[in-house]
């Protein structure tokens, strides 16, 4: 190796691949050196500046911090959404938590009351689990027209969603403590969870209107948990309020916005929407209904979406007041109808450009497939690695007996590449499979294929222990077929809906909380209890579910054939009407074939 000190500039965080490109070195060399230094990072994973500097020394590089990206990247590592060019301020998302009876509900109601615009009929809004307030007349003029999003979700749920998805639903926690009571077990739990998850806390000392309230005592108690008020020289914002009378609530709202400014919360409305479910239920006449907090990007009516294993199109988009809207940007809570099944709390919403893509993603989520992570990451990844992660790739390490066979294998593998999938040879070489091949496979999530070679005893042992797949072939086309098969396993299957029967809905017999029963004709084929069924209005699919049971005349039957009429019961809340056409079907997931 030529030992000239080469200078490269990198940001605070860089992918292994980008680092290798900038250093003009093969990725495998970088990965091997990382492993030597105890870091297992695959090609698309990121390393920080410090790590890069350390391996830089080994590789004869002088690594410098790229100045212009310094600020942006510091921001990226702190915030949940990192994105492209159009970053703008977004409203903070706030959860109020505290011990039972300390006034959480009263406070949320008081804030909601003040948020109801003058002239709005009745002033009572439907209770959904999120709403927004905009400050019209703040004391601090800079905060005029700034918005806060409140979500009213059980405290533990907000935190567990955070743990599962690695992101916070909430930016700021308002901890409410009753001044006539003091720090209680649930108060301590909230403090610990917020501190453990690095979520800033603002304390609202409530019920200060009561004669036996003791604010100093509360401040003392909180100080024992590292929450020291600003007027005692600490850093925690504490606001004295009465949720009942409203005293101090305006001040609390202003403090929340000031905290948000310090946090520099930003998002990119130009991106494809990403959101998180904070509530979901079946609604009569509308079907599955989800309340979603948009985290980044803009969601539009009509867009195909996947939420966990549920998918569909945004048929109805409403704001927190249940008013129809056309689009919703970052930090906005929205109600969505149009999903074909009920999504779970905490599930991620992703928007797509086609319903097919949305459906594939939902399928992968259902299967717990690892590549769902890749597509999720794709949506919130920076522009430069978009292309990198979009393609589904099988990472391979190939070892062969002679250079000639390696070349032949490489040539055939290259032919497999297409725009949305491909095979990436991480490393190749002549000779037996060694323990360093296994270590590299682990770091790069690769499988090892050998041609007319053996595997060293140590390597075999290590591969078994680390669960690394190794396979040796004597015929080239068998090796290639095997690689194709493994690649096919990474791809979403082809989804085929095989029609079993069809007909028309003639009447609705029952539609209440407990159930839904429709009567219909079977015009072709046959329908059976348990079949999947989809309904159409003017050729547009509007709803799909499963047939729970079938009745003919007065008795329950298992199936009903062409030329008959029958009643079928569907889950409560089904969106089906007389006149709809239906198709009963079976979904077949066909593994993709790679040519
Ligand atoms: P939560 O369990 O935390 O949601 O508490 P609630 O909001 O239901 O309040 C519990 C009780 O405390 C209710 O009877 C409220 O009317 C009362 N309360 C809430 N805030 C205040 C306040 O600021 N002053 C007084 N005097 N009572 C309050």
Coordinates of C-alpha atoms and ligand atoms in Angstrom, one line a residue:
X1 CA 0.0 0.0 0.0
X2 CA 1.2 3.5 -0.8
X3 CA 1.6 5.3 2.6
X4 CA 0.8 8.9 1.6
X5 CA -1.3 10.8 4.0
X6 CA -4.5 11.5 2.1
X7 CA -6.9 14.2 3.4
X8 CA -10.6 13.6 3.3
X9 CA -13.5 15.6 4.7
X10 CA -16.5 13.9 6.2
X11 CA -19.7 14.9 8.1
X12 CA -20.2 14.0 11.8
X13 CA -22.1 10.9 10.7
X14 CA -21.3 9.0 7.5
X15 CA -22.3 5.6 5.9
X16 CA -19.6 3.1 5.5
X17 CA -20.1 3.2 1.8
X18 CA -19.8 6.9 1.6
X19 CA -16.7 6.9 3.7
X20 CA -15.1 4.3 1.4
X21 CA -16.0 6.3 -1.6
X22 CA -14.5 9.5 -0.2
X23 CA -11.4 7.6 0.9
X24 CA -11.2 6.0 -2.5
X25 CA -10.9 2.5 -0.9
X26 CA -12.8 -0.7 -1.4
X27 CA -15.7 -1.0 1.1
X28 CA -14.4 -4.4 2.2
X29 CA -11.1 -2.8 3.4
X30 CA -13.0 -0.3 5.4
X31 CA -15.3 -2.9 6.9
X32 CA -12.4 -5.2 7.8
X33 CA -10.6 -2.3 9.5
X34 CA -13.8 -1.4 11.4
X35 CA -14.0 -5.0 12.6
X36 CA -10.3 -4.9 13.7
X37 CA -11.3 -1.9 15.9
X38 CA -14.3 -3.8 17.3
X39 CA -17.0 -2.1 15.2
X40 CA -19.4 -4.3 13.3
X41 CA -21.0 -2.0 10.7
X42 CA -22.5 -3.1 7.4
X43 CA -22.2 -1.1 4.2
X44 CA -25.3 1.1 4.7
X45 CA -24.8 1.6 8.4
X46 CA -23.4 4.8 9.7
X47 CA -20.2 5.5 11.7
X48 CA -19.5 8.7 13.6
X49 CA -16.7 11.1 13.1
X50 CA -14.6 9.7 16.0
X51 CA -14.7 6.2 14.7
X52 CA -13.9 7.4 11.2
X53 CA -10.9 9.3 12.5
X54 CA -9.6 6.2 14.3
X55 CA -9.8 3.9 11.3
X56 CA -8.5 6.8 9.2
X57 CA -5.1 6.5 11.0
X58 CA -4.9 2.7 10.1
X59 CA -5.8 3.5 6.5
X60 CA -3.3 6.3 6.1
X61 CA -5.9 9.0 5.9
X62 CA -6.2 12.4 7.6
X63 CA -9.9 12.7 8.4
X64 CA -11.3 16.2 8.9
X65 CA -14.8 17.4 9.9
X66 CA -16.6 18.9 7.0
X67 CA -17.4 22.4 8.1
X68 CA -20.6 23.2 6.3
X69 CA -22.4 20.1 7.5
X70 CA -21.4 20.4 11.1
X71 CA -24.5 22.1 12.2
X72 CA -27.0 20.1 10.1
X73 CA -25.7 16.8 11.4
X74 CA -25.6 17.8 15.0
X75 CA -29.3 18.5 14.5
X76 CA -29.9 15.2 12.7
X77 CA -28.6 13.1 15.5
X78 CA -30.8 14.8 18.0
X79 CA -34.1 14.9 16.2
X80 CA -36.3 12.1 15.1
X81 CA -36.7 13.2 11.5
X82 CA -33.8 14.1 9.3
X83 CA -34.5 15.2 5.9
X84 CA -33.8 17.2 2.8
X85 CA -33.8 20.8 2.0
X86 CA -37.1 22.2 2.9
X87 CA -36.9 22.0 6.7
X88 CA -39.3 24.4 8.5
X89 CA -40.4 24.9 12.1
X90 CA -43.1 22.4 13.1
X91 CA -45.4 22.6 16.1
X92 CA -44.2 20.8 19.3
X93 CA -46.1 17.6 20.2
X94 CA -46.9 17.7 23.8
X95 CA -48.3 15.1 26.2
X96 CA -49.6 15.9 29.7
X97 CA -48.9 13.3 32.3
X98 CA -49.1 13.1 36.1
X99 CA -50.6 11.3 39.0
X100 CA -54.2 10.5 38.9
X101 CA -56.5 13.3 40.1
X102 CA -53.8 15.9 39.8
X103 CA -55.8 17.6 37.0
X104 CA -54.6 16.3 33.7
X105 CA -58.1 16.1 32.2
X106 CA -59.1 19.5 33.6
X107 CA -56.1 21.1 32.1
X108 CA -56.5 19.5 28.6
X109 CA -60.2 20.5 28.6
X110 CA -59.3 24.1 29.6
X111 CA -56.7 24.3 26.8
X112 CA -59.2 22.8 24.3
X113 CA -61.8 25.3 25.4
X114 CA -59.6 28.3 24.8
X115 CA -58.7 26.8 21.4
X116 CA -62.2 26.7 20.1
X117 CA -62.4 29.6 17.7
X118 CA -65.1 32.2 18.3
X119 CA -68.2 31.7 16.3
X120 CA -67.7 27.9 16.0
X121 CA -71.1 26.4 16.5
X122 CA -71.7 25.1 20.0
X123 CA -68.1 25.3 21.0
X124 CA -68.0 21.6 21.9
X125 CA -65.7 19.6 19.8
X126 CA -65.7 15.9 19.4
X127 CA -63.3 14.3 21.9
X128 CA -60.5 12.8 19.9
X129 CA -57.1 11.9 21.3
X130 CA -55.3 14.9 19.9
X131 CA -55.9 18.5 19.1
X132 CA -54.0 21.8 18.3
X133 CA -54.0 25.3 19.8
X134 CA -52.7 28.4 18.2
X135 CA -51.7 31.3 20.3
X136 CA -53.7 34.4 19.2
X137 CA -52.7 36.9 21.8
X138 CA -49.5 35.8 23.6
X139 CA -47.7 38.3 25.9
X140 CA -44.5 37.5 23.9
X141 CA -45.3 38.8 20.4
X142 CA -42.8 36.5 18.8
X143 CA -45.1 33.5 19.6
X144 CA -48.1 35.0 17.9
X145 CA -49.9 32.4 15.7
X146 CA -47.6 29.6 16.8
X147 CA -49.3 26.2 17.2
X148 CA -48.9 23.4 19.8
X149 CA -50.2 19.9 19.2
X150 CA -51.5 18.1 22.3
X151 CA -52.0 14.4 22.4
X152 CA -54.1 12.8 25.0
X153 CA -52.9 9.2 25.1
X154 CA -52.2 7.1 28.2
X155 CA -48.7 8.0 29.4
X156 CA -47.3 4.6 29.4
X157 CA -48.5 4.1 25.8
X158 CA -46.7 7.2 24.7
X159 CA -43.5 5.8 26.1
X160 CA -43.9 2.2 25.0
X161 CA -44.5 3.3 21.4
X162 CA -41.4 5.3 21.8
X163 CA -39.4 2.3 22.9
X164 CA -40.7 0.1 20.1
X165 CA -40.3 2.5 17.3
X166 CA -37.2 4.2 18.5
X167 CA -38.8 7.6 18.1
X168 CA -40.7 9.8 20.5
X169 CA -44.3 10.6 19.8
X170 CA -43.9 13.4 22.1
X171 CA -41.4 16.3 22.0
X172 CA -42.2 17.7 25.4
X173 CA -43.9 16.2 28.5
X174 CA -45.9 18.5 30.7
X175 CA -45.8 17.0 34.2
X176 CA -48.8 18.0 36.2
X177 CA -48.4 18.0 40.0
X178 CA -51.2 19.0 42.4
X179 CA -49.9 21.6 44.9
X180 CA -52.2 20.3 47.6
X181 CA -50.9 16.8 47.3
X182 CA -47.3 16.6 46.1
X183 CA -45.0 14.2 44.3
X184 CA -46.7 10.8 44.1
X185 CA -45.7 7.4 42.6
X186 CA -47.0 8.1 39.1
X187 CA -45.3 11.5 39.2
X188 CA -42.0 9.7 39.9
X189 CA -42.6 7.2 37.1
X190 CA -43.2 10.0 34.6
X191 CA -40.0 11.8 35.7
X192 CA -38.0 8.6 35.3
X193 CA -39.4 7.8 31.9
X194 CA -38.9 11.3 30.6
X195 CA -35.4 11.4 31.9
X196 CA -34.6 7.9 30.5
X197 CA -35.9 8.8 27.1
X198 CA -34.3 12.2 27.0
X199 CA -37.6 14.0 26.6
X200 CA -37.7 17.5 28.1
X201 CA -40.1 18.1 31.0
X202 CA -42.1 21.2 31.9
X203 CA -43.7 21.1 35.3
X204 CA -47.2 22.5 35.8
X205 CA -47.9 23.0 39.5
X206 CA -51.6 22.8 39.6
X207 CA -54.5 23.6 42.0
X208 CA -52.7 26.7 43.2
X209 CA -56.1 28.2 43.9
X210 CA -56.6 25.9 46.8
X211 CA -55.8 27.3 50.3
X212 CA -53.7 24.2 51.3
X213 CA -51.5 24.4 48.2
X214 CA -47.8 24.5 49.0
X215 CA -45.7 25.4 45.9
X216 CA -42.4 25.5 47.8
X217 CA -42.9 22.0 49.1
X218 CA -43.6 20.7 45.6
X219 CA -40.4 22.4 44.3
X220 CA -38.4 20.9 47.1
X221 CA -39.7 17.4 46.4
X222 CA -39.0 17.7 42.6
X223 CA -35.5 18.9 43.3
X224 CA -34.8 15.5 44.8
X225 CA -35.3 14.1 41.3
X226 CA -33.0 16.6 39.6
X227 CA -35.8 18.9 38.6
X228 CA -34.6 22.2 39.9
X229 CA -36.8 25.2 39.1
X230 CA -35.2 28.1 37.2
X231 CA -35.8 30.6 40.1
X232 CA -33.7 28.3 42.3
X233 CA -30.8 28.3 39.8
X234 CA -31.9 25.1 38.0
X235 CA -33.0 24.4 34.5
X236 CA -36.5 23.1 34.8
X237 CA -39.3 25.3 33.7
X238 CA -42.1 25.2 36.4
X239 CA -45.3 27.1 35.9
X240 CA -47.9 27.7 38.6
X241 CA -51.4 27.1 37.3
X242 CA -55.0 26.5 38.2
X243 CA -56.4 24.2 35.5
X244 CA -59.9 24.9 37.0
X245 CA -59.9 28.7 36.7
X246 CA -57.4 28.9 33.9
X247 CA -55.0 31.0 35.8
X248 CA -51.4 30.6 34.5
X249 CA -52.5 28.4 31.6
X250 CA -51.6 31.0 29.0
X251 CA -48.1 31.3 30.6
X252 CA -47.8 27.5 30.4
X253 CA -48.5 27.5 26.7
X254 CA -46.0 30.2 26.1
X255 CA -43.3 28.3 28.0
X256 CA -44.0 25.2 25.9
X257 CA -43.4 27.2 22.7
X258 CA -40.2 28.7 24.1
X259 CA -39.0 25.2 25.0
X260 CA -39.9 24.2 21.4
X261 CA -37.8 27.0 20.0
X262 CA -34.8 25.9 22.0
X263 CA -35.2 22.5 20.6
X264 CA -35.3 23.8 17.1
X265 CA -38.0 21.3 16.0
X266 CA -38.1 21.0 12.2
X267 CA -39.7 18.9 9.5
X268 CA -39.9 18.8 5.7
X269 CA -43.5 19.3 4.4
X270 CA -42.2 18.4 0.9
X271 CA -41.5 14.8 1.8
X272 CA -43.7 11.8 1.5
X273 CA -45.8 11.5 4.7
X274 CA -44.7 9.5 7.7
X275 CA -46.9 9.3 10.8
X276 CA -47.8 7.3 13.8
X277 CA -51.1 5.9 15.0
X278 CA -52.4 7.3 18.3
X279 CA -55.9 5.8 18.2
X280 CA -57.9 3.5 16.1
X281 CA -61.4 2.1 16.1
X282 CA -64.2 0.7 13.9
X283 CA -66.7 3.4 13.1
X284 CA -70.2 2.7 11.8
X285 CA -70.6 3.7 8.2
X286 CA -66.9 4.6 7.8
X287 CA -65.1 1.4 8.7
X288 CA -61.7 1.4 10.2
X289 CA -60.8 4.9 11.4
X290 CA -57.3 5.9 12.6
X291 CA -56.1 9.0 14.3
X292 CA -52.6 9.6 13.1
X293 CA -50.0 12.2 14.0
X294 CA -48.1 13.3 10.9
X295 CA -44.4 13.3 11.9
X296 CA -42.9 14.4 8.6
X297 CA -44.0 15.2 5.1
X298 CA -47.5 16.0 3.9
X299 CA -50.4 13.5 3.7
X300 CA -53.0 14.2 1.0
X301 CA -56.5 12.9 0.5
X302 CA -56.5 10.0 -2.0
X303 CA -52.9 8.9 -1.3
X304 CA -52.1 5.2 -0.9
X305 CA -50.9 4.3 2.6
X306 CA -49.7 1.4 4.6
X307 CA -49.9 1.4 8.4
X308 CA -48.2 -1.7 9.8
X309 CA -50.1 -4.6 8.2
X310 CA -53.1 -2.4 7.2
X311 CA -53.2 -0.6 3.9
X312 CA -55.6 1.4 1.7
X313 CA -56.2 4.9 0.4
X314 CA -56.9 8.0 2.3
X315 CA -60.6 8.2 1.5
X316 CA -61.5 10.6 4.3
X317 CA -59.0 13.1 5.8
X318 CA -60.2 15.2 8.7
X319 CA -58.6 17.5 11.2
X320 CA -59.1 17.2 14.9
X321 CA -62.4 19.0 14.7
X322 CA -63.6 16.3 12.3
X323 CA -63.6 18.8 9.4
X324 CA -62.6 17.6 6.0
X325 CA -59.2 18.7 4.8
X326 CA -57.2 18.1 1.6
X327 CA -53.8 17.7 3.2
X328 CA -51.9 17.7 6.5
X329 CA -48.4 18.7 7.3
X330 CA -45.9 17.8 10.1
X331 CA -47.2 17.6 13.7
X332 CA -50.8 17.6 12.6
X333 CA -53.2 15.1 14.1
X334 CA -55.6 13.7 11.5
X335 CA -58.4 11.2 11.3
X336 CA -58.2 8.9 8.4
X337 CA -60.7 6.5 6.8
X338 CA -60.1 4.2 3.9
X339 CA -58.0 1.5 5.4
X340 CA -59.0 -2.1 4.8
X341 CA -58.3 -3.2 8.3
X342 CA -57.7 -1.7 11.7
X343 CA -54.2 -0.6 12.4
X344 CA -52.5 -0.9 15.9
X345 CA -51.6 1.9 18.3
X346 CA -48.1 3.0 17.6
X347 CA -47.9 1.6 14.1
X348 CA -46.2 3.7 11.4
X349 CA -48.0 5.3 8.6
X350 CA -46.2 5.5 5.3
X351 CA -47.5 7.1 2.1
X352 CA -46.8 5.6 -1.3
X353 CA -47.2 6.5 -4.9
X354 CA -49.2 3.4 -5.7
X355 CA -51.6 1.1 -3.9
X356 CA -49.6 -1.9 -4.9
X357 CA -46.5 -0.6 -3.1
X358 CA -48.6 0.1 0.0
X359 CA -50.0 -3.4 -0.1
X360 CA -46.6 -5.0 -0.4
X361 CA -45.3 -3.0 2.5
X362 CA -48.3 -4.0 4.6
X363 CA -47.7 -7.6 3.7
X364 CA -44.0 -7.4 4.8
X365 CA -45.0 -5.8 8.1
X366 CA -47.5 -8.6 8.7
X367 CA -44.8 -11.2 8.1
X368 CA -42.5 -9.3 10.4
X369 CA -40.1 -9.2 7.5
X370 CA -36.8 -7.5 8.1
X371 CA -36.9 -5.5 4.9
X372 CA -39.8 -3.4 6.3
X373 CA -37.1 -1.6 8.2
X374 CA -35.4 -0.8 5.0
X375 CA -38.4 0.8 3.4
X376 CA -39.3 2.6 6.6
X377 CA -35.8 3.9 6.8
X378 CA -36.0 4.9 3.2
X379 CA -38.9 7.3 3.8
X380 CA -37.1 9.2 6.5
X381 CA -33.6 8.8 5.2
X382 CA -31.7 11.6 3.6
X383 CA -31.9 12.1 -0.1
X384 CA -28.4 10.9 -0.8
X385 CA -29.0 7.4 0.5
X386 CA -32.4 7.0 -0.9
X387 CA -31.3 5.1 -3.9
X388 CA -29.0 3.0 -1.9
X389 CA -31.7 1.5 0.3
X390 CA -34.5 1.3 -2.2
X391 CA -33.0 -1.7 -3.9
X392 CA -33.4 -5.0 -2.2
X393 CA -30.0 -6.6 -2.3
X394 CA -28.6 -10.0 -1.3
X395 CA -25.1 -9.6 0.1
X396 CA -22.7 -12.4 -0.9
X397 CA -19.2 -13.5 -0.2
X398 CA -17.9 -15.8 -2.9
X399 CA -15.0 -18.1 -2.5
X400 CA -13.8 -20.4 -5.4
X401 CA -11.0 -22.8 -6.3
X402 CA -9.5 -20.8 -9.2
X403 CA -9.7 -17.3 -10.6
X404 CA -11.3 -18.6 -13.8
X405 CA -14.4 -20.0 -11.9
X406 CA -14.7 -16.8 -9.8
X407 CA -14.9 -14.8 -13.0
X408 CA -17.5 -17.1 -14.4
X409 CA -19.6 -16.9 -11.2
X410 CA -19.3 -13.1 -11.0
X411 CA -20.4 -12.8 -14.6
X412 CA -23.6 -14.9 -14.1
X413 CA -24.4 -13.0 -10.8
X414 CA -24.1 -9.7 -12.6
X415 CA -26.8 -10.7 -15.0
X416 CA -29.3 -11.1 -12.1
X417 CA -29.3 -7.4 -11.3
X418 CA -32.4 -5.4 -12.0
X419 CA -33.6 -2.0 -11.0
X420 CA -35.4 -3.1 -7.8
X421 CA -33.3 -6.0 -6.8
X422 CA -29.8 -7.3 -7.2
X423 CA -26.9 -9.3 -5.8
X424 CA -24.0 -7.5 -4.3
X425 CA -20.7 -9.4 -3.9
X426 CA -19.2 -7.9 -0.8
X427 CA -16.0 -9.9 -1.1
X428 CA -14.6 -12.7 -3.3
X429 CA -11.4 -14.7 -3.4
X430 CA -9.7 -18.0 -4.1
X431 CA -9.2 -20.5 -1.4
X432 CA -11.2 -22.1 1.5
X433 CA -13.8 -20.2 3.6
X434 CA -11.9 -18.7 6.5
X435 CA -13.0 -17.3 9.8
X436 CA -12.4 -13.8 8.6
X437 CA -15.0 -14.4 5.8
X438 CA -17.4 -15.4 8.5
X439 CA -16.7 -12.2 10.5
X440 CA -17.2 -10.1 7.3
X441 CA -20.4 -11.9 6.5
X442 CA -21.7 -11.1 10.0
X443 CA -20.9 -7.5 9.7
X444 CA -22.4 -7.1 6.2
X445 CA -25.4 -9.5 6.8
X446 CA -24.1 -11.6 3.9
X447 CA -24.2 -15.3 3.1
X448 CA -21.1 -17.2 2.0
X449 CA -21.1 -19.3 -1.2
X450 CA -18.2 -21.6 -2.1
X451 CA -17.3 -23.3 -5.3
X452 CA -15.3 -26.5 -5.3
X453 CA -13.5 -25.5 -2.1
X454 CA -13.7 -26.5 1.6
X455 CA -14.4 -24.7 4.8
X456 CA -11.8 -24.4 7.5
X457 CA -12.8 -26.1 10.8
X458 CA -12.6 -22.9 12.8
X459 CA -14.7 -21.1 10.2
X460 CA -17.3 -23.8 10.2
X461 CA -17.6 -23.6 14.0
X462 CA -17.8 -19.8 14.0
X463 CA -20.4 -19.8 11.2
X464 CA -22.6 -22.2 13.2
X465 CA -22.3 -20.1 16.3
X466 CA -23.0 -16.8 14.6
X467 CA -25.8 -18.3 12.5
X468 CA -24.1 -17.4 9.2
X469 CA -25.2 -19.3 6.2
X470 CA -22.5 -21.1 4.2
X471 CA -22.9 -23.4 1.3
X472 CA -20.5 -25.1 -1.1
X473 CA -21.3 -26.2 -4.7
X474 CA -19.7 -28.3 -7.3
X475 CA -21.7 -27.0 -10.3
X476 CA -21.9 -23.3 -11.2
X477 CA -25.5 -23.1 -12.2
X478 CA -26.5 -24.7 -8.9
X479 CA -24.7 -22.0 -7.0
X480 CA -26.4 -19.3 -9.2
X481 CA -29.9 -20.9 -8.7
X482 CA -29.3 -21.0 -4.9
X483 CA -28.4 -17.3 -4.9
X484 CA -31.5 -16.5 -6.9
X485 CA -33.6 -18.4 -4.5
X486 CA -32.1 -16.5 -1.5
X487 CA -32.7 -13.2 -3.3
X488 CA -36.3 -14.2 -4.0
X489 CA -36.7 -14.7 -0.3
X490 CA -35.9 -11.0 0.3
X491 CA -38.5 -9.8 -2.2
X492 CA -42.2 -9.2 -1.4
X493 CA -44.3 -12.0 -2.9
X494 CA -46.6 -11.5 -5.8
X495 CA -50.1 -11.1 -4.4
X496 CA -52.8 -12.9 -6.3
X497 CA -56.5 -12.7 -5.4
X498 CA -58.2 -15.7 -6.7
X499 CA -61.9 -15.2 -7.3
X500 CA -64.2 -17.7 -5.7
X501 CA -67.6 -16.2 -6.3
X502 CA -69.5 -12.9 -6.9
X503 CA -72.8 -11.3 -6.7
X504 CA -74.8 -8.3 -5.4
X505 CA -75.8 -6.9 -2.1
X506 CA -79.6 -6.7 -2.0
X507 CA -80.4 -5.4 1.4
X508 CA -78.9 -4.6 4.8
X509 CA -80.7 -6.5 7.6
X510 CA -78.7 -5.4 10.6
X511 CA -76.2 -2.6 11.2
X512 CA -75.5 -1.8 14.9
X513 CA -72.8 -2.0 17.5
X514 CA -73.0 -5.7 17.8
X515 CA -73.0 -6.8 14.2
X516 CA -73.7 -6.4 10.5
X517 CA -75.8 -8.6 8.3
X518 CA -76.3 -8.2 4.6
X519 CA -78.5 -10.2 2.2
X520 CA -77.3 -10.8 -1.3
X521 CA -77.4 -12.9 -4.4
X522 CA -74.7 -15.3 -5.5
X523 CA -74.4 -14.8 -9.3
X524 CA -71.3 -16.9 -10.1
X525 CA -69.1 -19.5 -8.3
X526 CA -69.8 -20.0 -4.7
X527 CA -69.1 -18.3 -1.4
X528 CA -68.0 -20.0 1.9
X529 CA -67.8 -18.9 5.5
X530 CA -64.4 -17.6 6.2
X531 CA -63.8 -16.3 2.6
X532 CA -62.3 -12.9 2.1
X533 CA -64.7 -10.6 0.5
X534 CA -64.5 -7.2 -1.2
X535 CA -67.3 -4.7 -2.0
X536 CA -67.6 -2.3 -4.9
X537 CA -69.6 0.7 -5.6
X538 CA -69.5 1.8 -9.3
X539 CA -66.5 -0.5 -9.9
X540 CA -64.5 1.2 -7.1
X541 CA -63.5 -1.1 -4.3
X542 CA -64.8 0.4 -1.0
X543 CA -64.3 -2.2 1.7
X544 CA -62.9 -5.6 2.3
X545 CA -63.3 -8.0 5.2
X546 CA -64.0 -11.7 5.9
X547 CA -67.4 -13.5 5.9
X548 CA -68.0 -14.4 9.5
X549 CA -71.0 -16.7 8.8
X550 CA -73.7 -17.5 6.2
X551 CA -77.4 -18.1 6.5
X552 CA -80.0 -19.4 4.1
X553 CA -83.6 -19.2 5.0
X554 CA -83.4 -19.5 8.8
X555 CA -80.4 -21.9 9.2
X556 CA -76.7 -21.4 9.2
X557 CA -74.9 -22.9 6.2
X558 CA -71.3 -23.4 5.3
X559 CA -71.6 -22.3 1.7
X560 CA -73.9 -20.8 -0.9
X561 CA -73.7 -21.5 -4.6
X562 CA -74.5 -19.6 -7.8
X563 CA -78.2 -19.0 -8.3
X564 CA -79.0 -18.8 -4.6
X565 CA -79.6 -15.9 -2.1
X566 CA -78.2 -15.8 1.4
X567 CA -77.4 -13.6 4.4
X568 CA -73.8 -13.0 5.3
X569 CA -72.7 -11.5 8.6
X570 CA -69.7 -9.2 8.6
X571 CA -67.8 -7.4 11.4
X572 CA -69.7 -4.5 13.0
X573 CA -69.2 -1.2 11.3
X574 CA -68.8 -2.7 7.7
X575 CA -69.2 0.0 5.0
X576 CA -71.5 -1.9 2.7
X577 CA -74.8 -0.8 1.2
X578 CA -77.6 -2.3 -0.9
X579 CA -76.6 -2.2 -4.6
X580 CA -72.9 -2.9 -4.0
X581 CA -71.3 -5.6 -6.0
X582 CA -69.0 -8.1 -4.2
X583 CA -66.3 -10.6 -5.0
X584 CA -65.4 -13.4 -2.6
X585 CA -61.8 -14.4 -3.0
X586 CA -58.7 -16.1 -1.6
X587 CA -55.4 -14.4 -1.3
X588 CA -52.4 -16.3 -2.6
X589 CA -48.9 -15.1 -1.9
X590 CA -46.7 -16.4 -4.6
X591 CA -43.0 -16.3 -4.1
X592 CA -41.3 -14.3 -6.8
X593 CA -39.2 -16.1 -9.4
X594 CA -35.9 -14.5 -10.4
X595 CA -35.0 -15.2 -14.0
Ligands
LIG1 P1 -56.8 13.6 36.3 O1 -57.1 12.4 37.0 O2 -55.4 14.0 36.4 O3 -57.3 13.7 34.9 O4 -57.6 14.8 37.1 P2 -58.9 15.6 36.8 O5 -58.7 16.6 35.8 O6 -60.0 14.6 36.6 O7 -59.1 16.4 38.2 C1 -59.3 15.7 39.5 C2 -60.1 16.6 40.4 O8 -59.3 17.8 40.7 C3 -61.4 17.1 39.7 O9 -62.4 17.1 40.7 C4 -61.0 18.5 39.3 O10 -62.2 19.4 39.3 C5 -60.1 18.9 40.3 N1 -59.1 20.0 39.8 C6 -58.4 19.9 38.7 N2 -57.6 21.0 38.6 C7 -58.0 21.8 39.6 C8 -57.5 23.1 40.0 O11 -56.7 23.8 39.4 N3 -58.1 23.6 41.2 C9 -59.0 22.9 41.9 N4 -59.4 23.5 43.0 N5 -59.4 21.7 41.5 C10 -58.9 21.2 40.4

